[in-house]
CSV table of C-alpha atoms in Angstrom, one decimal:
chain,number,residue,atom,x,y,z
V,16,MET,CA,42.4,-40.7,26.9
V,17,LYS,CA,42.1,-37.9,24.5
V,18,ASN,CA,38.3,-38.7,24.2
V,19,SER,CA,38.0,-38.8,27.8
V,20,ILE,CA,39.3,-35.4,28.3
V,21,LEU,CA,37.0,-34.0,25.6
V,22,PHE,CA,34.0,-35.7,27.2
V,23,LEU,CA,34.9,-34.2,30.6
V,24,ILE,CA,35.2,-30.5,29.1
V,25,LEU,CA,31.9,-31.0,27.4
V,26,SER,CA,30.2,-32.2,30.4
V,27,VAL,CA,31.6,-29.4,32.7
V,28,SER,CA,30.6,-26.8,29.9
V,29,VAL,CA,27.0,-28.3,30.0
V,30,ALA,CA,26.6,-28.5,33.7
V,31,PHE,CA,28.0,-24.7,33.9
V,32,GLY,CA,25.5,-23.6,31.3
V,33,ILE,CA,22.4,-25.1,33.1
V,34,TYR,CA,23.6,-23.9,36.5
V,35,SER,CA,24.1,-20.3,35.0
V,36,CYS,CA,20.6,-20.2,33.6
V,37,SER,CA,19.1,-21.1,37.0
V,38,ASP,CA,20.1,-17.6,38.1
V,39,THR,CA,17.5,-15.9,36.1
V,40,PRO,CA,14.3,-17.7,36.1
V,41,ILE,CA,11.4,-17.2,33.7
V,42,ASP,CA,7.8,-17.3,34.3
V,43,ASP,CA,5.1,-19.0,32.3
V,44,ASP,CA,5.1,-16.2,29.7
V,45,GLY,CA,8.9,-16.6,29.1
V,46,LEU,CA,9.4,-13.3,31.0
V,47,LEU,CA,12.3,-12.8,33.6
V,48,VAL,CA,11.4,-13.1,37.2
V,49,THR,CA,13.4,-10.5,39.2
V,50,GLU,CA,13.5,-9.2,42.8
V,51,ARG,CA,11.4,-6.1,42.1
V,52,ALA,CA,8.3,-5.8,44.1
V,53,GLU,CA,7.0,-2.5,42.7
V,54,CYS,CA,3.8,-3.0,41.0
V,55,TYR,CA,2.0,-0.2,39.3
V,56,ILE,CA,0.9,1.5,35.9
V,57,SER,CA,2.8,4.5,34.9
V,58,MET,CA,0.9,5.5,31.8
V,59,PHE,CA,-2.2,4.6,29.9
V,60,GLU,CA,-3.0,5.4,26.3
V,61,LEU,CA,-5.9,4.4,24.0
V,62,LEU,CA,-5.6,4.1,20.2
V,63,GLY,CA,-8.1,4.4,17.5
V,64,PRO,CA,-8.4,2.3,14.1
V,65,ASP,CA,-6.0,5.4,12.7
V,66,ASN,CA,-3.4,4.5,15.3
V,67,ARG,CA,-3.8,7.7,16.8
V,68,THR,CA,-4.9,8.6,20.4
V,69,VAL,CA,-8.6,9.1,21.0
V,70,LEU,CA,-8.0,10.7,24.4
V,71,VAL,CA,-8.5,14.5,24.7
V,72,SER,CA,-5.5,14.5,27.2
V,73,SER,CA,-3.3,12.1,29.1
V,74,ALA,CA,-5.1,9.6,31.2
V,75,SER,CA,-5.1,10.2,34.9
V,76,VAL,CA,-3.3,7.3,36.7
V,77,ASP,CA,-4.3,6.8,40.6
V,78,THR,CA,-1.6,4.4,41.9
V,79,LEU,CA,-3.0,4.5,45.4
V,80,ASN,CA,-6.6,3.7,44.6
V,81,CYS,CA,-5.5,1.6,41.5
V,82,THR,CA,-7.7,3.4,38.9
V,83,VAL,CA,-7.2,5.1,35.5
V,84,THR,CA,-9.5,7.6,34.0
V,85,GLY,CA,-9.6,9.3,30.7
V,86,VAL,CA,-11.8,11.3,28.3
V,87,ALA,CA,-12.1,10.2,24.7
V,88,LYS,CA,-12.7,12.7,21.8
V,89,PHE,CA,-16.3,13.4,20.7
V,90,GLY,CA,-17.3,10.9,18.1
V,91,THR,CA,-14.9,8.1,19.2
V,92,ASN,CA,-15.9,4.6,18.6
V,93,ILE,CA,-15.3,3.4,22.0
V,94,LYS,CA,-16.5,0.0,21.3
V,95,HIS,CA,-13.3,-0.4,18.9
V,96,VAL,CA,-10.1,0.9,20.6
V,97,LYS,CA,-6.8,-0.6,21.3
V,98,PRO,CA,-5.3,0.2,24.7
V,99,TYR,CA,-1.7,-0.1,25.9
V,100,CYS,CA,0.2,1.1,29.0
V,101,GLY,CA,3.4,1.7,30.6
V,102,LEU,CA,4.4,-0.4,33.7
V,103,VAL,CA,7.1,-0.3,36.4
V,104,SER,CA,10.2,-2.3,35.3
V,105,ASP,CA,10.0,-6.0,35.1
V,106,ALA,CA,6.2,-6.0,36.0
V,107,LYS,CA,3.6,-7.5,33.6
V,108,MET,CA,-0.2,-7.3,33.0
V,109,THR,CA,-3.1,-9.7,32.6
V,110,PRO,CA,-4.9,-9.6,30.4
V,111,ALA,CA,-2.5,-8.4,28.0
V,112,MET,CA,-3.2,-5.3,26.3
V,113,GLY,CA,-2.7,-4.4,22.6
V,114,ASP,CA,-5.9,-6.0,21.3
V,115,TRP,CA,-9.1,-4.4,19.8
V,116,ILE,CA,-11.6,-4.0,22.7
V,117,ASP,CA,-14.9,-2.5,23.8
V,118,PHE,CA,-14.2,0.3,26.2
V,119,SER,CA,-17.8,1.4,26.6
V,120,GLN,CA,-17.8,-0.2,30.1
V,121,PRO,CA,-14.8,0.1,32.7
V,122,ARG,CA,-12.2,-2.6,32.4
V,123,GLN,CA,-10.3,-4.3,34.9
V,124,TYR,CA,-6.3,-5.1,34.4
V,125,THR,CA,-4.0,-6.8,36.9
V,126,VAL,CA,-0.5,-5.5,37.2
V,127,ILE,CA,2.0,-8.3,38.5
V,128,SER,CA,5.3,-7.1,40.1
V,129,GLY,CA,8.7,-8.4,38.8
V,130,ASN,CA,9.1,-11.0,41.5
V,131,ARG,CA,5.5,-12.2,40.7
V,132,GLN,CA,4.5,-11.8,44.4
V,133,VAL,CA,2.5,-8.5,44.4
V,134,LYS,CA,-0.7,-8.1,42.3
V,135,LYS,CA,-2.8,-4.9,42.0
V,136,THR,CA,-6.0,-4.8,39.9
V,137,TYR,CA,-6.6,-1.5,38.2
V,138,THR,CA,-10.0,-0.2,36.9
V,139,ILE,CA,-9.9,1.7,33.8
V,140,THR,CA,-12.7,4.0,33.1
V,141,ILE,CA,-13.0,6.0,29.7
V,142,THR,CA,-15.8,8.4,29.0
V,143,VAL,CA,-16.4,9.9,25.6
V,144,GLN,CA,-17.1,13.5,25.1
V,145,GLY,CA,-20.9,14.1,24.5
V,146,GLN,CA,-22.0,11.0,26.0
X,16,MET,CA,23.0,-49.9,-16.2
X,17,LYS,CA,23.6,-48.0,-13.0
X,18,LEU,CA,25.7,-45.4,-15.1
X,19,PHE,CA,22.7,-45.0,-17.4
X,20,LYS,CA,20.5,-44.1,-14.5
X,21,TYR,CA,22.8,-41.5,-13.4
X,22,LEU,CA,23.0,-39.8,-16.8
X,23,LEU,CA,19.3,-39.7,-17.0
X,24,LEU,CA,19.0,-38.1,-13.6
X,25,LEU,CA,21.8,-35.6,-14.7
X,26,SER,CA,20.2,-34.8,-18.0
X,27,ILE,CA,17.1,-33.6,-16.1
X,28,PRO,CA,18.4,-30.4,-14.5
X,29,VAL,CA,20.6,-29.7,-17.7
X,30,GLY,CA,17.5,-29.9,-19.7
X,31,LEU,CA,15.9,-27.4,-17.4
X,32,PHE,CA,18.4,-25.0,-17.5
X,33,VAL,CA,18.6,-25.0,-21.2
X,34,SER,CA,14.8,-24.7,-21.6
X,35,CYS,CA,14.7,-21.5,-19.3
X,36,SER,CA,17.4,-19.6,-21.2
X,37,ASP,CA,15.8,-16.6,-23.2
X,38,ASP,CA,19.2,-15.7,-25.2
X,39,ASP,CA,20.6,-18.2,-27.3
X,40,ASP,CA,24.3,-18.0,-26.3
X,41,ASN,CA,25.4,-18.1,-29.9
X,42,SER,CA,23.0,-15.6,-31.0
X,43,GLY,CA,24.4,-12.2,-31.9
X,44,MET,CA,21.6,-10.7,-30.1
X,45,LYS,CA,21.0,-10.1,-26.3
X,46,ASN,CA,18.0,-8.9,-24.4
X,47,ASP,CA,16.5,-8.2,-20.8
X,48,PHE,CA,13.9,-6.2,-19.3
X,49,ILE,CA,12.5,-4.6,-16.1
X,50,LYS,CA,9.0,-3.8,-15.0
X,51,LYS,CA,9.5,-0.2,-13.9
X,52,THR,CA,5.9,0.3,-12.6
X,53,THR,CA,5.5,-1.2,-9.1
X,54,SER,CA,1.9,0.1,-8.4
X,55,PRO,CA,-1.0,-2.5,-8.9
X,56,ALA,CA,-2.2,-2.8,-12.5
X,57,ILE,CA,-5.6,-1.1,-12.6
X,58,VAL,CA,-7.7,-0.8,-15.6
X,59,GLY,CA,-6.8,2.2,-17.7
X,60,GLU,CA,-3.5,2.9,-16.0
X,61,SER,CA,-0.3,2.5,-17.9
X,62,ILE,CA,2.4,-0.2,-16.9
X,63,GLU,CA,5.9,0.7,-17.8
X,64,PHE,CA,8.5,-1.7,-18.9
X,65,ALA,CA,12.2,-1.0,-20.0
X,66,TYR,CA,13.4,-3.5,-22.6
X,67,ALA,CA,17.2,-3.6,-23.2
X,68,MET,CA,18.6,-5.3,-26.2
X,69,GLY,CA,22.2,-5.2,-27.8
X,70,ALA,CA,23.6,-6.5,-31.1
X,71,THR,CA,27.2,-8.1,-31.3
X,72,ASN,CA,26.5,-8.6,-35.2
X,73,GLY,CA,25.2,-5.6,-37.1
X,74,ARG,CA,22.8,-3.0,-35.9
X,75,LEU,CA,19.6,-3.0,-33.9
X,76,ASN,CA,16.7,-3.4,-36.4
X,77,THR,CA,13.4,-3.8,-34.7
X,78,ALA,CA,11.9,-4.6,-31.3
X,79,GLU,CA,8.4,-6.2,-30.8
X,80,ALA,CA,6.2,-6.8,-27.7
X,81,THR,CA,3.2,-9.2,-27.9
X,82,ALA,CA,0.8,-8.9,-25.0
X,83,SER,CA,-1.2,-12.0,-23.7
X,84,ILE,CA,-4.1,-9.6,-23.7
X,85,ALA,CA,-4.2,-6.7,-26.2
X,86,GLY,CA,-3.3,-3.3,-24.4
X,87,GLY,CA,-5.8,-0.3,-24.4
X,88,ALA,CA,-5.3,2.9,-26.4
X,89,GLY,CA,-1.9,4.2,-25.8
X,90,THR,CA,-0.2,0.7,-25.6
X,91,GLY,CA,3.2,0.5,-27.4
X,92,PHE,CA,6.7,1.5,-27.5
X,93,GLY,CA,7.9,5.1,-26.6
X,94,LEU,CA,10.3,6.8,-29.1
X,95,PHE,CA,13.0,7.6,-26.5
X,96,SER,CA,15.7,6.0,-24.6
X,97,TYR,CA,17.1,7.7,-21.6
X,98,PHE,CA,20.8,8.2,-20.5
X,99,THR,CA,22.1,9.8,-17.2
X,100,ALA,CA,23.7,13.4,-17.7
X,101,ARG,CA,27.2,13.3,-16.1
X,102,GLY,CA,27.3,17.1,-15.9
X,103,ASN,CA,25.4,20.0,-17.3
X,104,LEU,CA,24.1,19.3,-20.6
X,105,THR,CA,21.6,21.3,-23.0
X,106,VAL,CA,19.7,18.9,-25.3
X,107,ASN,CA,16.9,20.5,-27.6
X,108,ASP,CA,17.1,23.7,-25.6
X,109,VAL,CA,16.5,21.9,-22.2
X,110,ARG,CA,19.0,22.1,-19.5
X,111,TYR,CA,19.9,19.0,-17.6
X,112,ILE,CA,22.2,18.7,-14.6
X,113,ALA,CA,24.1,15.7,-13.4
X,114,GLY,CA,22.0,12.8,-12.7
X,115,ASP,CA,19.0,13.8,-14.7
X,116,ASP,CA,17.5,11.3,-17.3
X,117,VAL,CA,18.1,12.9,-20.7
X,118,PRO,CA,15.8,11.5,-23.5
X,119,LEU,CA,17.4,10.4,-26.7
X,120,LYS,CA,15.2,9.3,-29.7
X,121,THR,CA,16.4,5.8,-30.6
X,122,VAL,CA,12.9,4.5,-32.0
X,123,LYS,CA,12.2,5.8,-35.6
X,124,GLU,CA,8.7,4.4,-35.5
X,125,ALA,CA,6.4,2.8,-33.2
X,126,THR,CA,3.2,1.1,-34.1
X,127,THR,CA,0.6,-1.2,-32.4
X,128,ASN,CA,-1.6,-3.6,-34.1
X,129,GLY,CA,-4.0,-5.4,-31.7
X,130,ALA,CA,-1.7,-7.2,-29.2
X,131,VAL,CA,1.6,-6.7,-31.0
X,132,SER,CA,3.5,-3.5,-30.6
X,133,THR,CA,6.6,-2.9,-32.9
X,134,ALA,CA,9.3,-0.3,-32.7
X,135,THR,CA,11.6,0.2,-35.8
X,136,MET,CA,15.2,1.4,-34.4
X,137,MET,CA,16.9,4.4,-35.6
X,138,GLU,CA,20.4,3.5,-37.8
X,139,GLN,CA,22.5,6.0,-35.8
X,140,VAL,CA,22.4,7.9,-32.5
X,141,ASP,CA,24.6,10.3,-30.9
X,142,ALA,CA,27.8,8.5,-30.0
X,143,ASN,CA,27.5,9.5,-26.4
X,144,TYR,CA,24.6,7.1,-25.8
X,145,ILE,CA,26.8,4.2,-26.7
X,146,ASN,CA,30.0,5.4,-25.2
X,147,PRO,CA,29.8,8.0,-22.5
X,148,THR,CA,33.3,9.2,-22.9
X,149,VAL,CA,32.5,10.7,-26.3
X,150,ALA,CA,31.4,14.4,-25.9
X,151,PHE,CA,27.4,14.6,-26.6
X,152,GLY,CA,26.7,16.3,-29.8
X,153,THR,CA,30.0,15.6,-31.4
X,154,SER,CA,29.6,12.3,-33.5
X,155,GLN,CA,26.9,9.8,-34.6
X,156,THR,CA,27.5,6.1,-34.3
X,157,ASP,CA,25.6,2.8,-35.2
X,158,LEU,CA,22.9,1.9,-32.8
X,159,VAL,CA,24.1,-1.5,-31.4
X,160,ALA,CA,22.4,-1.3,-28.2
X,161,ALA,CA,19.4,0.4,-26.6
X,162,THR,CA,16.9,0.4,-23.7
X,163,ILE,CA,13.5,1.4,-24.7
X,164,ARG,CA,10.2,1.9,-23.2
X,165,TYR,CA,7.2,-0.2,-23.5
X,166,TYR,CA,3.8,1.1,-22.1
X,167,TYR,CA,0.9,-1.3,-21.4
X,168,VAL,CA,-2.4,0.3,-20.9
X,169,VAL,CA,-4.4,-2.1,-18.8
X,170,PRO,CA,-7.6,-2.9,-20.7
X,171,GLU,CA,-11.1,-3.7,-19.3
X,172,GLU,CA,-10.6,-7.4,-20.8
X,173,ALA,CA,-7.8,-7.9,-18.5
X,174,ARG,CA,-9.7,-7.0,-15.2
X,175,GLY,CA,-9.0,-9.6,-12.6
X,176,LYS,CA,-6.9,-11.7,-14.8
X,177,GLU,CA,-3.2,-11.9,-15.6
X,178,PHE,CA,-1.1,-10.4,-18.4
X,179,SER,CA,2.4,-11.1,-19.7
X,180,VAL,CA,4.6,-9.8,-22.6
X,181,LYS,CA,6.8,-11.6,-25.0
X,182,PHE,CA,9.6,-9.2,-25.9
X,183,SER,CA,11.7,-9.8,-28.9
X,184,SER,CA,14.3,-8.0,-30.9
X,185,LYS,CA,15.9,-8.4,-34.2
X,186,SER,CA,19.4,-7.2,-35.5
X,187,THR,CA,20.1,-6.2,-39.1
X,188,THR,CA,21.9,-9.5,-39.5
X,189,GLY,CA,18.6,-11.4,-38.9
X,190,GLU,CA,19.4,-12.5,-35.4
X,191,ILE,CA,16.8,-12.8,-32.8
X,192,ALA,CA,16.5,-12.6,-29.0
X,193,THR,CA,13.2,-13.0,-27.0
X,194,TYR,CA,12.2,-12.7,-23.4
X,195,GLN,CA,9.0,-13.9,-21.7
X,196,THR,CA,7.9,-12.0,-18.7
X,197,PRO,CA,6.1,-13.7,-15.9
X,198,GLY,CA,2.3,-13.2,-15.4
X,199,TYR,CA,1.2,-10.0,-13.6
X,200,LYS,CA,-2.2,-9.8,-11.9
X,201,VAL,CA,-4.5,-7.1,-12.9
X,202,SER,CA,-6.7,-5.6,-10.1
X,203,LYS,CA,-10.3,-5.7,-9.8
X,204,MET,CA,-10.2,-2.3,-8.5
X,205,ASP,CA,-11.3,1.0,-10.0
X,206,MET,CA,-9.7,4.2,-9.3
X,207,LYS,CA,-10.8,8.0,-9.8
X,208,ARG,CA,-8.5,10.9,-8.6
X,209,SER,CA,-9.1,14.7,-7.7
X,210,ILE,CA,-12.8,14.6,-6.9
X,211,GLN,CA,-13.7,18.1,-5.7
X,212,MET,CA,-16.5,18.4,-3.0
X,213,THR,CA,-17.8,21.3,-1.0
X,214,GLY,CA,-19.2,21.1,2.6
X,215,ASP,CA,-22.4,23.0,1.7
X,216,ASN,CA,-23.1,22.0,-2.0
X,217,VAL,CA,-21.3,19.3,-3.8
X,218,CYS,CA,-21.3,17.1,-0.8
X,219,TYR,CA,-23.3,13.8,-1.7
X,220,PHE,CA,-20.8,11.0,-2.6
X,221,SER,CA,-21.9,7.9,-4.5
X,222,ILE,CA,-19.2,5.1,-4.4
X,223,ALA,CA,-20.9,3.3,-7.2
X,224,ASP,CA,-20.7,6.4,-9.3
X,225,MET,CA,-17.4,7.5,-8.0
X,226,ARG,CA,-18.3,11.0,-8.0
X,227,ALA,CA,-20.2,13.6,-5.7
X,228,TYR,CA,-23.6,15.3,-6.3
X,229,THR,CA,-25.3,18.5,-5.2
X,230,LYS,CA,-28.6,18.2,-3.2
X,231,ALA,CA,-30.5,19.5,-6.3
X,232,GLU,CA,-28.8,16.7,-8.5
X,233,VAL,CA,-29.6,14.0,-6.1
X,234,GLU,CA,-33.4,15.0,-5.9
X,235,SER,CA,-33.9,15.9,-9.6
X,236,GLN,CA,-32.3,12.4,-10.5
X,237,ASN,CA,-34.0,10.6,-7.6
X,238,ILE,CA,-30.6,8.9,-6.6
X,239,SER,CA,-30.6,9.2,-2.8
X,240,ALA,CA,-30.2,5.3,-2.8
X,241,LYS,CA,-26.8,5.8,-4.4
X,242,ILE,CA,-25.5,8.3,-1.7
X,243,ASP,CA,-23.1,6.7,0.7
X,244,PHE,CA,-21.7,9.4,2.6
X,245,VAL,CA,-22.0,13.1,3.0
X,246,TYR,CA,-19.1,15.5,3.4
X,247,LEU,CA,-19.7,18.2,6.1
X,248,TYR,CA,-17.6,21.0,7.6
X,249,GLN,CA,-18.2,22.9,10.8
X,250,ALA,CA,-15.2,24.0,13.2
X,251,LYS,CA,-17.2,23.0,16.2
X,252,LEU,CA,-20.2,20.9,17.1
X,253,GLY,CA,-21.3,22.4,20.5
X,254,ALA,CA,-18.5,22.4,22.7
X,255,TYR,CA,-16.5,19.7,20.6
X,256,ASP,CA,-14.1,19.8,17.9
X,257,TYR,CA,-15.7,18.7,14.6
X,258,GLY,CA,-14.1,20.0,11.5
X,259,SER,CA,-14.2,18.1,8.3
X,260,ALA,CA,-16.3,15.0,8.6
X,261,PHE,CA,-18.0,12.2,6.6
X,262,VAL,CA,-21.3,10.9,7.7
X,263,SER,CA,-23.7,8.1,6.3
X,264,PRO,CA,-27.2,9.1,5.7
X,265,ALA,CA,-28.1,6.8,8.4
X,266,THR,CA,-25.9,8.4,11.0
X,267,ASP,CA,-27.1,9.3,14.3
X,268,PRO,CA,-28.1,13.0,14.2
X,269,MET,CA,-26.0,13.8,17.2
X,270,TYR,CA,-23.0,13.4,14.9
X,271,ILE,CA,-24.5,15.3,11.9
X,272,ALA,CA,-23.3,19.0,12.3
X,273,ILE,CA,-25.9,20.6,9.8
X,274,ALA,CA,-29.2,19.5,10.6
X,275,ASP,CA,-31.2,19.6,7.4
X,276,ILE,CA,-28.2,18.2,5.1
X,277,ILE,CA,-29.9,14.9,4.6
X,278,PRO,CA,-33.7,15.3,3.8
X,279,GLY,CA,-36.0,13.0,5.8
X,280,ASN,CA,-37.5,11.5,2.6
X,281,TRP,CA,-34.0,10.2,1.3
X,282,THR,CA,-33.0,6.7,1.5
X,283,LYS,CA,-30.8,6.3,4.6
X,284,ASN,CA,-27.8,4.1,3.6
X,285,ASN,CA,-25.8,2.7,6.6
X,286,THR,CA,-22.2,3.0,5.3
X,287,GLN,CA,-19.6,1.6,7.6
X,288,MET,CA,-16.5,3.4,7.6
X,289,GLU,CA,-13.2,3.5,9.5
X,290,LYS,CA,-10.6,6.3,9.5
X,291,ARG,CA,-6.8,5.8,8.5
X,292,VAL,CA,-3.8,8.2,8.9
X,293,ASP,CA,-0.8,6.4,7.8
X,294,VAL,CA,-2.3,4.9,4.5
X,295,LYS,CA,-1.0,7.2,2.0
X,296,ASP,CA,-1.5,5.4,-1.4
X,297,ALA,CA,0.7,6.5,-4.0
X,298,GLN,CA,-1.5,6.3,-6.8
X,299,LEU,CA,-4.2,8.3,-5.1
X,300,LYS,CA,-1.6,10.9,-3.5
X,301,GLY,CA,0.1,11.2,-6.8
X,302,SER,CA,3.6,10.9,-5.3
X,303,MET,CA,6.0,9.0,-3.1
X,304,PRO,CA,6.2,6.9,-1.1
X,305,ASN,CA,5.5,3.8,-3.2
X,306,VAL,CA,3.0,2.4,-0.8
X,307,TYR,CA,-0.3,1.1,-2.5
X,308,ILE,CA,-3.7,-0.2,-1.6
X,309,ASP,CA,-4.2,-3.4,-3.6
X,310,ASP,CA,-6.9,-6.1,-3.9
X,311,ILE,CA,-5.8,-7.9,-0.8
X,312,ASP,CA,-6.5,-5.2,1.5
X,313,PHE,CA,-10.1,-5.0,0.5
X,314,GLU,CA,-10.5,-8.8,0.3
X,315,THR,CA,-9.2,-8.9,4.0
X,316,LEU,CA,-11.0,-5.7,5.2
X,317,ASP,CA,-13.1,-6.2,8.3
X,318,LEU,CA,-15.4,-3.2,9.1
X,319,SER,CA,-17.7,-5.3,11.5
X,320,ALA,CA,-16.7,-3.1,14.4
X,321,ALA,CA,-16.7,0.2,12.5
X,322,VAL,CA,-19.2,3.1,12.8
X,323,ASN,CA,-21.0,5.1,10.2
X,324,TYR,CA,-19.3,8.3,10.5
X,325,ILE,CA,-15.8,10.0,10.9
X,326,ILE,CA,-14.9,13.2,12.4
X,327,GLY,CA,-12.0,15.4,11.9
X,328,PHE,CA,-10.2,14.6,8.7
X,329,SER,CA,-6.9,16.5,7.6
X,330,ALA,CA,-5.0,16.2,4.3
X,331,ASP,CA,-3.5,12.7,3.6
X,332,HIS,CA,-6.0,11.0,5.9
X,333,GLY,CA,-8.3,8.6,4.4
X,334,ALA,CA,-11.0,6.0,5.3
X,335,PHE,CA,-12.0,2.6,4.3
X,336,MET,CA,-15.8,2.0,3.6
X,337,GLU,CA,-18.2,-0.7,2.8
X,338,THR,CA,-21.4,0.4,1.1
X,339,ALA,CA,-24.6,-0.6,2.9
X,340,ASP,CA,-25.6,-3.0,0.1
X,341,GLY,CA,-22.3,-4.8,0.4
X,342,LYS,CA,-21.6,-4.3,-3.2
X,343,TYR,CA,-18.3,-2.1,-2.9
X,344,ALA,CA,-15.5,-1.7,-0.5
X,345,ALA,CA,-13.7,1.7,-1.1
X,346,TYR,CA,-10.7,3.7,0.2
X,347,ILE,CA,-11.3,7.4,0.2
X,348,TYR,CA,-8.2,9.5,0.4
X,349,VAL,CA,-8.2,13.0,1.2
X,350,ASN,CA,-5.9,14.9,-1.1
X,351,SER,CA,-6.4,18.3,0.3
X,352,VAL,CA,-8.8,19.9,2.7
X,353,SER,CA,-9.6,23.5,3.9
X,354,ASN,CA,-12.4,24.8,5.7
X,355,GLY,CA,-15.5,23.6,3.7
X,356,THR,CA,-13.6,22.2,0.7
X,357,MET,CA,-12.2,18.9,0.1
X,358,THR,CA,-10.5,17.0,-2.8
X,359,VAL,CA,-10.6,13.2,-2.5
X,360,SER,CA,-9.5,10.3,-4.5
X,361,ILE,CA,-11.0,6.8,-4.4
X,362,LYS,CA,-9.9,3.1,-5.0
X,363,ARG,CA,-13.0,0.9,-5.3
X,364,TYR,CA,-13.2,-2.8,-5.1
X,365,PRO,CA,-16.2,-5.0,-6.1
X,366,LEU,CA,-17.3,-7.4,-3.1
X,367,LYS,CA,-20.1,-9.0,-5.2
């Protein structure tokens, strides 16, 4: 009798745990899928090997035309830079930023909303002073 | 039979414990050590150990350190121990405040012969050293315990190898304690500090020689093939910020602020380089924090995406470089810089 009650309590606990997890689904990257439909880049930064910005001033983000433009300092090795950005809450980006990359040509990144229903592809263009 | 097996198994760990022990529990001497120097062991640099010993019978008599590879000139025991001042204190006309390390002579004589360094201990010292409740300068007592310094100057023979030190101490009653340190890796790096450069004169740097030359020196000695980078200063290049820069002789002229700084008939070495801002090596900087570039940083260095110039140096900045012939990797640290003058220090690692 005692074992049966214990088994029942454990079963209910496990079932409750599984049920409660189903309220917060996660995507293939292990990130929470929420109800947010907003989908945009809020800021963009580009770092050099010294872990400092290579941009002369803040990059310009156009959320209507989905473009980011910036100017890198004279002498920047634009073929070896590391981008990162800010996104609206719960959104994610593909491909992921944070790796060394050649930015001598415009690059495209896709922002995906928190509910994973909206996708917007941004074109990021960086020019270097003197080039 | 089964009991015999258990006994045999039990005897193995017991045997191991006994063999690791440095102090004989029945001995009247105890000893221990710490390695105070945390920086990489570089040839010519001093590695400091603190060796502590205490006698329960008699006084301290001698201490000995035997290095696995004989140290360079300057290797040996120091003459002083140190204690922490508890308040204001004047010793030998030097004023100390609470917390200061106060030197006290505990070694009568220190000698080094080959790999063996010996310290002959004082018979008596100020009683405050043994018992801090006794006011300093009021009485003397037998020297029964002390921590002394051993300085190992890394010799050329140890480059790229390991060294260790076997410490031992002996009391006046003949009892002995010993301590074998683990092995310490000696770096393959070379280091040179405080190299003065000027943007319009002593500006041609050779990593192989770890020094800077003037144009006249380079030409008279015909050593342009040894010049890896040139230090330049110009506030602006056209409309753009330039400041203090390193360019390799093969750099695109659009990044060279002074047009004729590299004569056309010189060897044009294409030195790859990459700037760092947060790598403030304590050995090159000469002060805290205790952050060091070590062999592994050069062994894992990848400059395949680097360029051959860097613009805009400030003090504490630096650059990893690799010479065009692939012989050396180096880190050049900027100790100080003002308009047209720069002091740098270098760590250099042989790649071949």
